[in-house]
Amino acid sequence: MPPKLPRRAAAAARSQRVSPESGSATTPPPPPASAPREKAWRTYESLSALDGALASSQRKKETWGVCIFIVAVDLDEMTFTFTELLKSISISACTFFQFLKEVDVNMDTVSTKVDSTVSRLKKKYDVLLALYHKFERTCGLIYLEQPSSEVSAELSSVLVLKNYWITFLLAKGKVLQVEDDLVISFQLLLCVLDYFIKLSPPAMLKEPYKSAVAVNGSARTPRRGQGRSTRTSKQADTDTKVMEVLCKEHDCNLEEVKNVYLTSFIPFLNSLGPAASTGLPEVELLSKQYDELYLSNKDIDARLFLDQDETLQPDGMACSQLKRTPLKSSPDEELVLPQTPVRAAMNNIQQLMMILNSAADKPSETLIMYFHNCTVNPEESILNRVESLEHIFRRKFAEAVGQGCAEIGSQRYKLAVRLYYRVMESMLKSEEERLSVQNFSKLLNDNIFHTSLLACAVEVVMATYVRNASPSDGPSAETHLSFPWILNVFDLKAFDFYKVIESFIKAEPSLTREMIKHLERCEHQIMESLAWQSGSPLFELLRQAKEREGQSEQPEPTSSLQLPLQHNHTAADLYLSPVRSPKKKASGPSQSAPSTPDAQPSVTPQAQKPQKSTSLSLFYKKVYLLAYLRLRTLFFRLLAEHPDLEPLIWTLFQHTLQNEYELMRDRHLDQIMMCSMYGICKVKNVDLRFKTIVSAYKELPNTSQETFKRVLIREEQYDSIIVFYNLVFMQRLKTNILQYASNRPPTLSPIPHIPRSPYQFSNSPRRVPAGNNIYISPLKSPYKFSDGFQSPTKMTPRSRILVSIGESFGASEKFQRINQLVCSSEGQLKRSAEGGAAPKPLKRLRFDIEGQDEADGSKHLPQESKFQQKLAEMTSTRTRMQKQKLNDGNDTSGSEEK
């Protein structure tokens, strides 16, 4: 039978609520309904059978609570709040989030619906925790701990904190529709503080708030006899001194906070009804209204932050609100102290403001000159487009955040317009230098180019403001308004948006590190799944590639994989490709030009053969590179002991993307990757289960549970990745997969050339994949080529051999272990084209031991300097590497000739 529910059961009926003051229920709640309880019990039994650690009494209690939550969410039977559940099983929110991940031992234990609900709860918790910590610290700067006897005993510090915090919670719940918007929530908190500071006796206040209130002291007396609407409107008009102090203290934009005050906070105050004689809202009234809001949302009772309630306390590193890694913007600067989420958000906004303060809201004289040089002047259409998209963005922003926040949306859009004109001008200057022309009529009259460029500018601004409060989720974790939200707002295809990203980053050198990483992540999302959605222009380009006469049906030849990825393509190349040469004509009936942006209309008497698309070619090169890097990371987590399987898996993976790209329609790149890995292991009799693959995949960065829990099987039917493999992937590729079991497997695909990302900073420490928190920092000095090898130009012989890893230099075993991790994670394995040949690992470099170079076993004379020894070691090793590469190349060419 299911275990008995405790008195404060998670399945409390709506009438049996936990009091926020006492934290306990007055009567035992009824048990959950029959169907949910039976399903929860089945889930509990399956989890207990799989994990013996759940046998302890506390674990049983926690597991039962988690099972009830899972079933209640899935069946829409949430008759209890999340806080009531936490109290019933005596667990904190952070521990619950972590435990839910642990019990999801099978892919179908926790549904994507539950994942989405938990993600929303976690984001809301992170924001509330960050705001409460900021609220506590700010109140400590505003109010005296022991005010003078002039202050009424009713205005105690406890009452003040309680009144302010509940007012803010109620305002946030009524004004904002999104729960994870940290910046607007904090600006609203400042509005609450501003309002109450002005109503506080000066004897309670510290400087400079006491002086700020005294400036308007003459206006304080008559307020008590005024209506709330009259009072608040006068405050907004005249009493800005307190708000100025608050904004200066927290590096907030004064105009933005004033806008939130006028458009959101004042309407909220007016909705509270008549004020008390003191002008302060009554705590009981506020708490009652918030209770209704909290019970209807069935989530977190944030009033319990005031009581330091154990259910809302952070546990361990996962819920820490401080970034544990110090930030450094350049090699020569000192380390920046850890930042709170609010401080980090304010700093990013300030950096954006510094870029755009000098920018104009309209095209500059230089831009207008470019417009006038066009065959068809695009100025009017550009201005009209900017104006029409502003109305659309304002409406969509208000629908997403709250109707009172429409003006905030307009402010952010205007910042994006400044960035849009600024980047456009920079792009045109670069194109003029590259092509020595000034007439960009075709590009500047391209609607998709302008919409994409403006959308990219809006995304930069939105990502700067819309930040997740959890540092563990990364600097720009996904929130409600995150990419690809802007694509839906502007009705823009992801593949079209992708074309502008790289040029945008190059054209704006002032972009912060976080913004560059965010745009790179947007590009990855497009290559992973967004560009493969039905209706994407990508499929039309692939169809055209198949129709080209005399050319292979490959979107990108495999021979180009080993060539360096050229990053010299501009947005003009991608939006205007393919370029048709007027000299080439083909006979036959004329064909209508495709409607895709890559195929430009051309009115000619004779039809012309479709030309190769630059955007398609570059897209596939980048997809191959991303796919291989993802595969390599997962491979070394799971199959490091079977290095011979990596080229086989990559060949099947690449073959699918190249020849069976319809499998990617409305699916995810990682789904094909995991199926390729499982298929090769199956045919090679290597024991690797899908459960193991998924468990390792979940630990990779930027992954989603939905990727393996909800895969398209057929039209509008979804199931797990295992079902997709059996019913779709295996059926389509069965013949190809079975070839890998024969003695003559398919020709191996070459490994893509792996360049350094054009978006990374040179001073960024790089984490070694599969390494135990090992990071490699690049040399701070530039390189020069001489004598056939690279040598640093600004390092002394002494500094060349300095080592600092936190332990004594004599721990040779540790250094050998580090070498092993670095070599294995880099995957420096060379392979011949023959499938049966074993990979040839490069020689591993090891540290000196008593003057002996273990790389080649040679001895050095005692009088040789350390620098000379290292130089000889470096030269010897590089020579062997070059010889080995040459031999591998000969082997490969010989195999291909056969």
JSON list of N, CA, C and O in Angstrom, two decimals, residues 323-357:
[
{"chain": "A", "resi": 323, "resn": "LYS", "atom": "N", "xyz": [28.84, 33.92, -8.08]},
{"chain": "A", "resi": 323, "resn": "LYS", "atom": "CA", "xyz": [29.67, 33.24, -9.08]},
{"chain": "A", "resi": 323, "resn": "LYS", "atom": "C", "xyz": [30.99, 32.86, -8.42]},
{"chain": "A", "resi": 323, "resn": "LYS", "atom": "O", "xyz": [31.69, 33.72, -7.90]},
{"chain": "A", "resi": 324, "resn": "ARG", "atom": "N", "xyz": [31.30, 31.60, -8.43]},
{"chain": "A", "resi": 324, "resn": "ARG", "atom": "CA", "xyz": [32.50, 31.14, -7.75]},
{"chain": "A", "resi": 324, "resn": "ARG", "atom": "C", "xyz": [33.77, 31.40, -8.55]},
{"chain": "A", "resi": 324, "resn": "ARG", "atom": "O", "xyz": [34.85, 31.35, -8.01]},
{"chain": "A", "resi": 325, "resn": "THR", "atom": "N", "xyz": [33.66, 31.64, -9.85]},
{"chain": "A", "resi": 325, "resn": "THR", "atom": "CA", "xyz": [34.84, 31.88, -10.67]},
{"chain": "A", "resi": 325, "resn": "THR", "atom": "C", "xyz": [35.02, 33.37, -10.86]},
{"chain": "A", "resi": 325, "resn": "THR", "atom": "O", "xyz": [34.16, 34.04, -11.42]},
{"chain": "A", "resi": 326, "resn": "PRO", "atom": "N", "xyz": [36.12, 33.98, -10.39]},
{"chain": "A", "resi": 326, "resn": "PRO", "atom": "CA", "xyz": [36.34, 35.40, -10.59]},
{"chain": "A", "resi": 326, "resn": "PRO", "atom": "C", "xyz": [36.41, 35.72, -12.08]},
{"chain": "A", "resi": 326, "resn": "PRO", "atom": "O", "xyz": [36.86, 34.92, -12.88]},
{"chain": "A", "resi": 327, "resn": "LEU", "atom": "N", "xyz": [35.96, 36.92, -12.41]},
{"chain": "A", "resi": 327, "resn": "LEU", "atom": "CA", "xyz": [35.94, 37.34, -13.80]},
{"chain": "A", "resi": 327, "resn": "LEU", "atom": "C", "xyz": [37.13, 38.22, -14.10]},
{"chain": "A", "resi": 327, "resn": "LEU", "atom": "O", "xyz": [37.55, 39.03, -13.29]},
{"chain": "A", "resi": 328, "resn": "LYS", "atom": "N", "xyz": [37.67, 38.09, -15.30]},
{"chain": "A", "resi": 328, "resn": "LYS", "atom": "CA", "xyz": [38.80, 38.90, -15.72]},
{"chain": "A", "resi": 328, "resn": "LYS", "atom": "C", "xyz": [38.57, 39.27, -17.17]},
{"chain": "A", "resi": 328, "resn": "LYS", "atom": "O", "xyz": [38.46, 38.41, -18.03]},
{"chain": "A", "resi": 329, "resn": "SER", "atom": "N", "xyz": [38.49, 40.58, -17.44]},
{"chain": "A", "resi": 329, "resn": "SER", "atom": "CA", "xyz": [38.17, 41.01, -18.79]},
{"chain": "A", "resi": 329, "resn": "SER", "atom": "C", "xyz": [39.38, 41.11, -19.68]},
{"chain": "A", "resi": 329, "resn": "SER", "atom": "O", "xyz": [39.26, 41.13, -20.89]},
{"chain": "A", "resi": 330, "resn": "SER", "atom": "N", "xyz": [40.57, 41.18, -19.12]},
{"chain": "A", "resi": 330, "resn": "SER", "atom": "CA", "xyz": [41.79, 41.19, -19.93]},
{"chain": "A", "resi": 330, "resn": "SER", "atom": "C", "xyz": [42.93, 40.65, -19.10]},
{"chain": "A", "resi": 330, "resn": "SER", "atom": "O", "xyz": [42.88, 40.67, -17.87]},
{"chain": "A", "resi": 331, "resn": "PRO", "atom": "N", "xyz": [44.01, 40.20, -19.73]},
{"chain": "A", "resi": 331, "resn": "PRO", "atom": "CA", "xyz": [45.10, 39.57, -18.98]},
{"chain": "A", "resi": 331, "resn": "PRO", "atom": "C", "xyz": [45.78, 40.52, -18.01]},
{"chain": "A", "resi": 331, "resn": "PRO", "atom": "O", "xyz": [46.34, 40.09, -17.02]},
{"chain": "A", "resi": 332, "resn": "ASP", "atom": "N", "xyz": [45.73, 41.82, -18.31]},
{"chain": "A", "resi": 332, "resn": "ASP", "atom": "CA", "xyz": [46.47, 42.77, -17.50]},
{"chain": "A", "resi": 332, "resn": "ASP", "atom": "C", "xyz": [45.64, 43.33, -16.35]},
{"chain": "A", "resi": 332, "resn": "ASP", "atom": "O", "xyz": [46.15, 44.06, -15.50]},
{"chain": "A", "resi": 333, "resn": "GLU", "atom": "N", "xyz": [44.33, 43.05, -16.32]},
{"chain": "A", "resi": 333, "resn": "GLU", "atom": "CA", "xyz": [43.49, 43.59, -15.27]},
{"chain": "A", "resi": 333, "resn": "GLU", "atom": "C", "xyz": [43.45, 42.66, -14.07]},
{"chain": "A", "resi": 333, "resn": "GLU", "atom": "O", "xyz": [43.70, 41.47, -14.16]},
{"chain": "A", "resi": 334, "resn": "GLU", "atom": "N", "xyz": [43.12, 43.27, -12.90]},
{"chain": "A", "resi": 334, "resn": "GLU", "atom": "CA", "xyz": [43.00, 42.47, -11.70]},
{"chain": "A", "resi": 334, "resn": "GLU", "atom": "C", "xyz": [41.70, 41.68, -11.73]},
{"chain": "A", "resi": 334, "resn": "GLU", "atom": "O", "xyz": [40.76, 42.01, -12.44]},
{"chain": "A", "resi": 335, "resn": "LEU", "atom": "N", "xyz": [41.66, 40.64, -10.95]},
{"chain": "A", "resi": 335, "resn": "LEU", "atom": "CA", "xyz": [40.46, 39.83, -10.88]},
{"chain": "A", "resi": 335, "resn": "LEU", "atom": "C", "xyz": [39.32, 40.65, -10.29]},
{"chain": "A", "resi": 335, "resn": "LEU", "atom": "O", "xyz": [39.51, 41.40, -9.34]},
{"chain": "A", "resi": 336, "resn": "VAL", "atom": "N", "xyz": [38.13, 40.47, -10.87]},
{"chain": "A", "resi": 336, "resn": "VAL", "atom": "CA", "xyz": [36.94, 41.15, -10.37]},
{"chain": "A", "resi": 336, "resn": "VAL", "atom": "C", "xyz": [36.33, 40.29, -9.28]},
{"chain": "A", "resi": 336, "resn": "VAL", "atom": "O", "xyz": [36.26, 39.07, -9.39]},
{"chain": "A", "resi": 337, "resn": "LEU", "atom": "N", "xyz": [35.88, 40.94, -8.20]},
{"chain": "A", "resi": 337, "resn": "LEU", "atom": "CA", "xyz": [35.28, 40.20, -7.10]},
{"chain": "A", "resi": 337, "resn": "LEU", "atom": "C", "xyz": [34.01, 39.50, -7.57]},
{"chain": "A", "resi": 337, "resn": "LEU", "atom": "O", "xyz": [33.35, 39.95, -8.49]},
{"chain": "A", "resi": 338, "resn": "PRO", "atom": "N", "xyz": [33.67, 38.38, -6.93]},
{"chain": "A", "resi": 338, "resn": "PRO", "atom": "CA", "xyz": [32.43, 37.68, -7.30]},
{"chain": "A", "resi": 338, "resn": "PRO", "atom": "C", "xyz": [31.23, 38.63, -7.23]},
{"chain": "A", "resi": 338, "resn": "PRO", "atom": "O", "xyz": [31.16, 39.50, -6.37]},
{"chain": "A", "resi": 339, "resn": "GLN", "atom": "N", "xyz": [30.29, 38.44, -8.14]},
{"chain": "A", "resi": 339, "resn": "GLN", "atom": "CA", "xyz": [29.16, 39.33, -8.25]},
{"chain": "A", "resi": 339, "resn": "GLN", "atom": "C", "xyz": [27.86, 38.60, -7.94]},
{"chain": "A", "resi": 339, "resn": "GLN", "atom": "O", "xyz": [27.72, 37.42, -8.25]},
{"chain": "A", "resi": 340, "resn": "THR", "atom": "N", "xyz": [26.92, 39.33, -7.35]},
{"chain": "A", "resi": 340, "resn": "THR", "atom": "CA", "xyz": [25.58, 38.78, -7.21]},
{"chain": "A", "resi": 340, "resn": "THR", "atom": "C", "xyz": [24.89, 38.84, -8.56]},
{"chain": "A", "resi": 340, "resn": "THR", "atom": "O", "xyz": [25.31, 39.58, -9.45]},
{"chain": "A", "resi": 341, "resn": "PRO", "atom": "N", "xyz": [23.83, 38.06, -8.75]},
{"chain": "A", "resi": 341, "resn": "PRO", "atom": "CA", "xyz": [23.12, 38.11, -10.04]},
{"chain": "A", "resi": 341, "resn": "PRO", "atom": "C", "xyz": [22.63, 39.51, -10.38]},
{"chain": "A", "resi": 341, "resn": "PRO", "atom": "O", "xyz": [22.69, 39.92, -11.55]},
{"chain": "A", "resi": 342, "resn": "VAL", "atom": "N", "xyz": [22.13, 40.25, -9.40]},
{"chain": "A", "resi": 342, "resn": "VAL", "atom": "CA", "xyz": [21.63, 41.60, -9.68]},
{"chain": "A", "resi": 342, "resn": "VAL", "atom": "C", "xyz": [22.77, 42.51, -10.10]},
{"chain": "A", "resi": 342, "resn": "VAL", "atom": "O", "xyz": [22.66, 43.26, -11.08]},
{"chain": "A", "resi": 343, "resn": "ARG", "atom": "N", "xyz": [23.90, 42.44, -9.40]},
{"chain": "A", "resi": 343, "resn": "ARG", "atom": "CA", "xyz": [25.04, 43.28, -9.75]},
{"chain": "A", "resi": 343, "resn": "ARG", "atom": "C", "xyz": [25.57, 42.93, -11.14]},
{"chain": "A", "resi": 343, "resn": "ARG", "atom": "O", "xyz": [25.90, 43.82, -11.94]},
{"chain": "A", "resi": 344, "resn": "ALA", "atom": "N", "xyz": [25.64, 41.65, -11.46]},
{"chain": "A", "resi": 344, "resn": "ALA", "atom": "CA", "xyz": [26.10, 41.25, -12.78]},
{"chain": "A", "resi": 344, "resn": "ALA", "atom": "C", "xyz": [25.19, 41.78, -13.87]},
{"chain": "A", "resi": 344, "resn": "ALA", "atom": "O", "xyz": [25.64, 42.25, -14.92]},
{"chain": "A", "resi": 345, "resn": "ALA", "atom": "N", "xyz": [23.87, 41.73, -13.63]},
{"chain": "A", "resi": 345, "resn": "ALA", "atom": "CA", "xyz": [22.91, 42.24, -14.62]},
{"chain": "A", "resi": 345, "resn": "ALA", "atom": "C", "xyz": [23.07, 43.74, -14.80]},
{"chain": "A", "resi": 345, "resn": "ALA", "atom": "O", "xyz": [23.08, 44.26, -15.93]},
{"chain": "A", "resi": 346, "resn": "MET", "atom": "N", "xyz": [23.21, 44.48, -13.70]},
{"chain": "A", "resi": 346, "resn": "MET", "atom": "CA", "xyz": [23.37, 45.93, -13.80]},
{"chain": "A", "resi": 346, "resn": "MET", "atom": "C", "xyz": [24.66, 46.31, -14.53]},
{"chain": "A", "resi": 346, "resn": "MET", "atom": "O", "xyz": [24.70, 47.26, -15.31]},
{"chain": "A", "resi": 347, "resn": "ASN", "atom": "N", "xyz": [25.72, 45.56, -14.28]},
{"chain": "A", "resi": 347, "resn": "ASN", "atom": "CA", "xyz": [26.99, 45.83, -14.96]},
{"chain": "A", "resi": 347, "resn": "ASN", "atom": "C", "xyz": [26.87, 45.62, -16.47]},
{"chain": "A", "resi": 347, "resn": "ASN", "atom": "O", "xyz": [27.39, 46.41, -17.26]},
{"chain": "A", "resi": 348, "resn": "ASN", "atom": "N", "xyz": [26.21, 44.54, -16.86]},
{"chain": "A", "resi": 348, "resn": "ASN", "atom": "CA", "xyz": [26.04, 44.28, -18.29]},
{"chain": "A", "resi": 348, "resn": "ASN", "atom": "C", "xyz": [25.22, 45.37, -18.96]},
{"chain": "A", "resi": 348, "resn": "ASN", "atom": "O", "xyz": [25.50, 45.79, -20.09]},
{"chain": "A", "resi": 349, "resn": "ILE", "atom": "N", "xyz": [24.19, 45.83, -18.28]},
{"chain": "A", "resi": 349, "resn": "ILE", "atom": "CA", "xyz": [23.35, 46.90, -18.83]},
{"chain": "A", "resi": 349, "resn": "ILE", "atom": "C", "xyz": [24.16, 48.19, -18.97]},
{"chain": "A", "resi": 349, "resn": "ILE", "atom": "O", "xyz": [24.05, 48.90, -19.98]},
{"chain": "A", "resi": 350, "resn": "GLN", "atom": "N", "xyz": [24.97, 48.47, -17.97]},
{"chain": "A", "resi": 350, "resn": "GLN", "atom": "CA", "xyz": [25.81, 49.67, -18.05]},
{"chain": "A", "resi": 350, "resn": "GLN", "atom": "C", "xyz": [26.78, 49.60, -19.22]},
{"chain": "A", "resi": 350, "resn": "GLN", "atom": "O", "xyz": [27.02, 50.60, -19.91]},
{"chain": "A", "resi": 351, "resn": "GLN", "atom": "N", "xyz": [27.37, 48.44, -19.45]},
{"chain": "A", "resi": 351, "resn": "GLN", "atom": "CA", "xyz": [28.29, 48.29, -20.58]},
{"chain": "A", "resi": 351, "resn": "GLN", "atom": "C", "xyz": [27.57, 48.51, -21.90]},
{"chain": "A", "resi": 351, "resn": "GLN", "atom": "O", "xyz": [28.11, 49.14, -22.82]},
{"chain": "A", "resi": 352, "resn": "LEU", "atom": "N", "xyz": [26.34, 48.02, -22.01]},
{"chain": "A", "resi": 352, "resn": "LEU", "atom": "CA", "xyz": [25.57, 48.25, -23.22]},
{"chain": "A", "resi": 352, "resn": "LEU", "atom": "C", "xyz": [25.27, 49.73, -23.40]},
{"chain": "A", "resi": 352, "resn": "LEU", "atom": "O", "xyz": [25.34, 50.27, -24.51]},
{"chain": "A", "resi": 353, "resn": "MET", "atom": "N", "xyz": [24.92, 50.39, -22.30]},
{"chain": "A", "resi": 353, "resn": "MET", "atom": "CA", "xyz": [24.62, 51.83, -22.37]},
{"chain": "A", "resi": 353, "resn": "MET", "atom": "C", "xyz": [25.84, 52.62, -22.81]},
{"chain": "A", "resi": 353, "resn": "MET", "atom": "O", "xyz": [25.72, 53.60, -23.57]},
{"chain": "A", "resi": 354, "resn": "MET", "atom": "N", "xyz": [27.01, 52.22, -22.36]},
{"chain": "A", "resi": 354, "resn": "MET", "atom": "CA", "xyz": [28.23, 52.93, -22.77]},
{"chain": "A", "resi": 354, "resn": "MET", "atom": "C", "xyz": [28.44, 52.84, -24.27]},
{"chain": "A", "resi": 354, "resn": "MET", "atom": "O", "xyz": [28.92, 53.78, -24.91]},
{"chain": "A", "resi": 355, "resn": "ILE", "atom": "N", "xyz": [28.06, 51.70, -24.86]},
{"chain": "A", "resi": 355, "resn": "ILE", "atom": "CA", "xyz": [28.20, 51.52, -26.30]},
{"chain": "A", "resi": 355, "resn": "ILE", "atom": "C", "xyz": [27.21, 52.39, -27.05]},
{"chain": "A", "resi": 355, "resn": "ILE", "atom": "O", "xyz": [27.54, 53.01, -28.07]},
{"chain": "A", "resi": 356, "resn": "LEU", "atom": "N", "xyz": [25.98, 52.47, -26.53]},
{"chain": "A", "resi": 356, "resn": "LEU", "atom": "CA", "xyz": [24.89, 53.08, -27.29]},
{"chain": "A", "resi": 356, "resn": "LEU", "atom": "C", "xyz": [24.57, 54.51, -26.92]},
{"chain": "A", "resi": 356, "resn": "LEU", "atom": "O", "xyz": [23.75, 55.16, -27.58]},
{"chain": "A", "resi": 357, "resn": "ASN", "atom": "N", "xyz": [25.18, 55.03, -25.85]},
{"chain": "A", "resi": 357, "resn": "ASN", "atom": "CA", "xyz": [24.89, 56.41, -25.45]},
{"chain": "A", "resi": 357, "resn": "ASN", "atom": "C", "xyz": [25.24, 57.41, -26.55]},
{"chain": "A", "resi": 357, "resn": "ASN", "atom": "O", "xyz": [24.56, 58.43, -26.73]}
]
